[in-house]
């Protein structure tokens, strides 16, 4: 059993596994969900969960240590998001295939996941047998995407927000003032106001808080 900060990793007895198992890293912030997924995937004869983490900023560290074949990542994680971690994995461990598994089946998230180099995107309401098969397929070089979400993404269009507009919206949490945002992002206050105004217009919102909620709902942040 391998210990990582996110909790213990469940492994099947070695004599029940083939000589070459698919090594999986699991990133999920909810401990019960993480443990259940590790246990269920461990029942597959050809899959071995080699590490579990509960925060996004531990993913790359664990991947470099355990060298998984597939990284199974949630999106909303403490530290950094699974989408940001996927982009880092592409740079640090290019041989590791990334499969996003999330509660939030939003077209914007799917687009961002593909841009980050993910090989698959599934929502959590499917059976574990489908997840196991998706792991095998992405390792074989396929791209696996939930069909309904793929259709929705095609109809949704691209993310209208620029990287800087997303930055200022993300920095608007907890009622941050324009001065606070400017300080965090090393921008002038007038520049921050311009980005906020543009983001509000693009989301059809009345103010920046509504713009942030709408952007998150669409998966643009």
mmCIF file of C-alpha atoms in Angstrom, residues 4-212:
data_model
loop_
_atom_site.group_PDB
_atom_site.id
_atom_site.type_symbol
_atom_site.label_atom_id
_atom_site.label_comp_id
_atom_site.label_asym_id
_atom_site.label_seq_id
_atom_site.Cartn_x
_atom_site.Cartn_y
_atom_site.Cartn_z
ATOM 1 C CA UNK A 4 0.564 9.870 -0.434
ATOM 2 C CA UNK A 5 -0.729 13.103 1.171
ATOM 3 C CA UNK A 6 -4.182 12.401 -0.232
ATOM 4 C CA UNK A 7 -4.441 9.052 1.554
ATOM 5 C CA UNK A 8 -3.504 5.388 1.126
ATOM 6 C CA UNK A 9 -3.567 3.637 -2.196
ATOM 7 C CA UNK A 10 -5.457 0.361 -2.447
ATOM 8 C CA UNK A 11 -3.706 -2.364 -4.398
ATOM 9 C CA UNK A 12 -4.793 -5.828 -5.415
ATOM 10 C CA UNK A 13 -2.546 -8.753 -4.430
ATOM 11 C CA UNK A 14 0.340 -9.054 -6.863
ATOM 12 C CA UNK A 15 -0.436 -12.640 -7.796
ATOM 13 C CA UNK A 16 -3.799 -11.582 -9.243
ATOM 14 C CA UNK A 17 -2.358 -8.969 -11.587
ATOM 15 C CA UNK A 18 -0.844 -9.303 -15.042
ATOM 16 C CA UNK A 19 2.858 -8.625 -15.503
ATOM 17 C CA UNK A 20 2.127 -5.134 -16.875
ATOM 18 C CA UNK A 21 -0.593 -3.111 -15.159
ATOM 19 C CA UNK A 22 -1.850 0.324 -16.088
ATOM 20 C CA UNK A 23 -0.439 2.632 -13.430
ATOM 21 C CA UNK A 24 -2.982 5.258 -12.383
ATOM 22 C CA UNK A 25 -2.621 8.445 -10.350
ATOM 23 C CA UNK A 26 -5.894 9.583 -8.773
ATOM 24 C CA UNK A 27 -6.541 13.226 -7.817
ATOM 25 C CA UNK A 28 -9.806 13.857 -5.947
ATOM 26 C CA UNK A 29 -10.338 16.231 -3.025
ATOM 27 C CA UNK A 30 -13.195 14.313 -1.384
ATOM 28 C CA UNK A 31 -11.637 11.555 0.701
ATOM 29 C CA UNK A 32 -14.576 9.172 0.546
ATOM 30 C CA UNK A 33 -14.897 9.506 -3.224
ATOM 31 C CA UNK A 34 -11.154 9.129 -3.658
ATOM 32 C CA UNK A 35 -11.049 5.969 -1.568
ATOM 33 C CA UNK A 36 -14.053 4.459 -3.323
ATOM 34 C CA UNK A 37 -12.608 5.111 -6.773
ATOM 35 C CA UNK A 38 -9.253 3.656 -5.781
ATOM 36 C CA UNK A 39 -10.926 0.565 -4.367
ATOM 37 C CA UNK A 40 -13.157 0.004 -7.389
ATOM 38 C CA UNK A 41 -10.393 0.574 -9.923
ATOM 39 C CA UNK A 42 -8.175 -1.742 -7.886
ATOM 40 C CA UNK A 43 -10.637 -4.545 -8.559
ATOM 41 C CA UNK A 44 -9.727 -4.361 -12.251
ATOM 42 C CA UNK A 45 -7.042 -6.963 -12.914
ATOM 43 C CA UNK A 46 -5.031 -4.734 -15.263
ATOM 44 C CA UNK A 47 -5.253 -1.426 -13.333
ATOM 45 C CA UNK A 48 -3.147 -0.405 -10.357
ATOM 46 C CA UNK A 49 -3.727 2.866 -8.486
ATOM 47 C CA UNK A 50 -0.174 3.812 -7.563
ATOM 48 C CA UNK A 51 -0.872 7.168 -5.884
ATOM 49 C CA UNK A 52 -3.697 9.305 -4.550
ATOM 50 C CA UNK A 53 -3.615 13.044 -3.902
ATOM 51 C CA UNK A 54 -6.238 15.398 -2.533
ATOM 52 C CA UNK A 55 -4.899 18.707 -3.901
ATOM 53 C CA UNK A 56 -4.047 19.964 -7.364
ATOM 54 C CA UNK A 57 -0.635 21.269 -6.405
ATOM 55 C CA UNK A 58 0.488 17.754 -5.406
ATOM 56 C CA UNK A 59 -0.324 16.143 -8.758
ATOM 57 C CA UNK A 60 2.893 16.843 -10.637
ATOM 58 C CA UNK A 61 5.019 15.899 -7.629
ATOM 59 C CA UNK A 62 3.219 12.561 -7.342
ATOM 60 C CA UNK A 63 3.448 11.949 -11.088
ATOM 61 C CA UNK A 64 7.200 12.550 -11.113
ATOM 62 C CA UNK A 65 7.613 10.197 -8.150
ATOM 63 C CA UNK A 66 5.348 7.333 -9.276
ATOM 64 C CA UNK A 67 5.413 7.708 -13.084
ATOM 65 C CA UNK A 68 1.772 6.766 -13.770
ATOM 66 C CA UNK A 69 0.573 5.833 -17.226
ATOM 67 C CA UNK A 70 -2.715 7.692 -16.702
ATOM 68 C CA UNK A 71 -3.600 10.573 -14.385
ATOM 69 C CA UNK A 72 -7.268 10.635 -13.398
ATOM 70 C CA UNK A 73 -8.016 14.207 -12.313
ATOM 71 C CA UNK A 74 -10.954 16.056 -10.829
ATOM 72 C CA UNK A 75 -11.269 19.710 -11.905
ATOM 73 C CA UNK A 76 -12.069 21.613 -8.732
ATOM 74 C CA UNK A 77 -9.187 20.874 -6.382
ATOM 75 C CA UNK A 78 -7.421 22.831 -3.634
ATOM 76 C CA UNK A 79 -4.189 24.469 -4.713
ATOM 77 C CA UNK A 80 -4.593 24.481 -8.488
ATOM 78 C CA UNK A 81 -7.351 23.080 -10.656
ATOM 79 C CA UNK A 82 -7.131 19.750 -12.415
ATOM 80 C CA UNK A 83 -7.114 21.649 -15.712
ATOM 81 C CA UNK A 84 -4.042 23.664 -14.712
ATOM 82 C CA UNK A 85 -2.398 20.478 -13.422
ATOM 83 C CA UNK A 86 -3.103 18.775 -16.755
ATOM 84 C CA UNK A 87 -1.186 21.502 -18.555
ATOM 85 C CA UNK A 88 1.741 21.079 -16.135
ATOM 86 C CA UNK A 89 1.724 17.308 -16.618
ATOM 87 C CA UNK A 90 1.961 17.799 -20.363
ATOM 88 C CA UNK A 91 5.216 19.705 -19.792
ATOM 89 C CA UNK A 92 6.673 17.622 -16.949
ATOM 90 C CA UNK A 93 5.511 14.072 -17.790
ATOM 91 C CA UNK A 94 4.514 14.018 -21.469
ATOM 92 C CA UNK A 95 4.123 10.223 -21.482
ATOM 93 C CA UNK A 96 1.361 10.387 -18.858
ATOM 94 C CA UNK A 97 -2.123 10.482 -20.378
ATOM 95 C CA UNK A 98 -4.670 12.686 -18.593
ATOM 96 C CA UNK A 99 -8.307 11.765 -18.084
ATOM 97 C CA UNK A 100 -10.555 14.390 -16.491
ATOM 98 C CA UNK A 101 -13.329 13.008 -14.287
ATOM 99 C CA UNK A 102 -15.659 15.645 -12.890
ATOM 100 C CA UNK A 103 -19.093 16.360 -11.514
ATOM 101 C CA UNK A 104 -19.294 19.461 -13.681
ATOM 102 C CA UNK A 105 -20.017 18.495 -17.271
ATOM 103 C CA UNK A 106 -19.658 21.976 -18.738
ATOM 104 C CA UNK A 107 -18.734 22.640 -22.372
ATOM 105 C CA UNK A 108 -16.232 25.308 -21.348
ATOM 106 C CA UNK A 109 -14.416 22.853 -19.107
ATOM 107 C CA UNK A 110 -14.200 20.341 -21.935
ATOM 108 C CA UNK A 111 -12.636 22.874 -24.271
ATOM 109 C CA UNK A 112 -10.130 23.938 -21.638
ATOM 110 C CA UNK A 113 -9.293 20.317 -20.856
ATOM 111 C CA UNK A 114 -8.544 19.566 -24.502
ATOM 112 C CA UNK A 115 -6.447 22.734 -24.770
ATOM 113 C CA UNK A 116 -4.499 21.575 -21.694
ATOM 114 C CA UNK A 117 -3.685 18.299 -23.411
ATOM 115 C CA UNK A 118 -6.197 15.981 -21.712
ATOM 116 C CA UNK A 119 -6.940 12.756 -23.592
ATOM 117 C CA UNK A 120 -10.386 12.259 -22.072
ATOM 118 C CA UNK A 121 -13.232 13.940 -20.236
ATOM 119 C CA UNK A 122 -15.950 12.065 -18.352
ATOM 120 C CA UNK A 123 -18.579 12.967 -15.777
ATOM 121 C CA UNK A 124 -18.821 11.072 -12.499
ATOM 122 C CA UNK A 125 -22.297 9.617 -12.954
ATOM 123 C CA UNK A 126 -21.145 6.719 -15.156
ATOM 124 C CA UNK A 127 -20.381 3.151 -14.017
ATOM 125 C CA UNK A 128 -16.853 2.271 -12.958
ATOM 126 C CA UNK A 129 -16.622 -0.272 -15.790
ATOM 127 C CA UNK A 130 -16.886 2.602 -18.292
ATOM 128 C CA UNK A 131 -14.219 4.526 -16.410
ATOM 129 C CA UNK A 132 -11.878 1.538 -16.448
ATOM 130 C CA UNK A 133 -12.432 1.093 -20.171
ATOM 131 C CA UNK A 134 -11.792 4.814 -20.722
ATOM 132 C CA UNK A 135 -8.468 4.465 -18.893
ATOM 133 C CA UNK A 136 -7.485 1.610 -21.205
ATOM 134 C CA UNK A 137 -8.569 3.552 -24.289
ATOM 135 C CA UNK A 138 -6.677 6.761 -23.498
ATOM 136 C CA UNK A 139 -3.552 4.720 -22.771
ATOM 137 C CA UNK A 140 -3.999 3.105 -26.197
ATOM 138 C CA UNK A 141 -3.899 6.581 -27.759
ATOM 139 C CA UNK A 142 -7.609 7.279 -28.124
ATOM 140 C CA UNK A 143 -9.469 10.408 -27.066
ATOM 141 C CA UNK A 144 -12.474 9.608 -24.890
ATOM 142 C CA UNK A 145 -15.163 12.240 -24.308
ATOM 143 C CA UNK A 146 -18.654 11.951 -22.880
ATOM 144 C CA UNK A 147 -20.845 12.036 -26.050
ATOM 145 C CA UNK A 148 -23.527 14.373 -24.684
ATOM 146 C CA UNK A 149 -20.923 16.813 -23.447
ATOM 147 C CA UNK A 150 -19.074 16.730 -26.765
ATOM 148 C CA UNK A 151 -22.275 17.657 -28.587
ATOM 149 C CA UNK A 152 -22.963 20.478 -26.134
ATOM 150 C CA UNK A 153 -19.419 21.820 -26.531
ATOM 151 C CA UNK A 154 -19.781 21.974 -30.302
ATOM 152 C CA UNK A 155 -22.893 24.108 -29.921
ATOM 153 C CA UNK A 156 -21.527 26.332 -27.188
ATOM 154 C CA UNK A 157 -18.750 27.993 -29.149
ATOM 155 C CA UNK A 158 -15.318 29.006 -27.862
ATOM 156 C CA UNK A 159 -14.557 30.735 -24.573
ATOM 157 C CA UNK A 160 -15.087 34.465 -25.256
ATOM 158 C CA UNK A 161 -12.888 35.587 -22.357
ATOM 159 C CA UNK A 162 -9.219 36.372 -22.802
ATOM 160 C CA UNK A 163 -6.647 35.017 -20.351
ATOM 161 C CA UNK A 164 -6.400 38.403 -18.617
ATOM 162 C CA UNK A 165 -10.174 38.749 -18.363
ATOM 163 C CA UNK A 166 -10.282 35.354 -16.687
ATOM 164 C CA UNK A 167 -7.496 36.439 -14.344
ATOM 165 C CA UNK A 168 -9.333 39.543 -13.148
ATOM 166 C CA UNK A 169 -12.595 37.640 -12.656
ATOM 167 C CA UNK A 170 -10.833 34.945 -10.658
ATOM 168 C CA UNK A 171 -9.188 37.651 -8.569
ATOM 169 C CA UNK A 172 -12.603 39.180 -7.836
ATOM 170 C CA UNK A 173 -13.534 36.529 -5.291
ATOM 171 C CA UNK A 174 -14.379 37.516 -1.715
ATOM 172 C CA UNK A 175 -15.315 41.045 -2.682
ATOM 173 C CA UNK A 176 -11.810 42.124 -3.691
ATOM 174 C CA UNK A 177 -11.591 45.785 -4.686
ATOM 175 C CA UNK A 178 -10.149 47.011 -7.965
ATOM 176 C CA UNK A 179 -7.065 48.086 -6.031
ATOM 177 C CA UNK A 180 -6.755 44.601 -4.519
ATOM 178 C CA UNK A 181 -7.000 42.979 -7.945
ATOM 179 C CA UNK A 182 -4.495 45.412 -9.422
ATOM 180 C CA UNK A 183 -2.033 44.590 -6.655
ATOM 181 C CA UNK A 184 -2.462 40.827 -7.030
ATOM 182 C CA UNK A 185 -2.018 40.871 -10.799
ATOM 183 C CA UNK A 186 0.553 43.697 -10.977
ATOM 184 C CA UNK A 187 -1.685 45.786 -13.214
ATOM 185 C CA UNK A 188 -2.857 49.370 -13.068
ATOM 186 C CA UNK A 189 -6.328 50.016 -11.666
ATOM 187 C CA UNK A 190 -7.490 51.469 -14.983
ATOM 188 C CA UNK A 191 -6.365 48.322 -16.792
ATOM 189 C CA UNK A 192 -8.244 46.155 -14.292
ATOM 190 C CA UNK A 193 -11.398 48.227 -14.814
ATOM 191 C CA UNK A 194 -11.085 47.799 -18.581
ATOM 192 C CA UNK A 195 -10.737 44.027 -18.294
ATOM 193 C CA UNK A 196 -13.666 43.821 -15.879
ATOM 194 C CA UNK A 197 -15.849 45.944 -18.126
ATOM 195 C CA UNK A 198 -15.017 43.759 -21.127
ATOM 196 C CA UNK A 199 -15.715 40.550 -19.185
ATOM 197 C CA UNK A 200 -19.029 41.889 -17.895
ATOM 198 C CA UNK A 201 -20.081 42.762 -21.441
ATOM 199 C CA UNK A 202 -19.085 39.386 -22.863
ATOM 200 C CA UNK A 203 -20.991 37.451 -20.199
ATOM 201 C CA UNK A 204 -24.091 39.640 -20.445
ATOM 202 C CA UNK A 205 -23.890 40.371 -16.729
ATOM 203 C CA UNK A 206 -24.757 43.505 -14.758
ATOM 204 C CA UNK A 207 -21.664 43.514 -12.575
ATOM 205 C CA UNK A 208 -18.440 41.634 -12.020
ATOM 206 C CA UNK A 209 -19.863 39.217 -9.459
ATOM 207 C CA UNK A 210 -22.584 38.163 -11.886
ATOM 208 C CA UNK A 211 -19.942 37.924 -14.612
ATOM 209 C CA UNK A 212 -17.827 35.638 -12.442
#
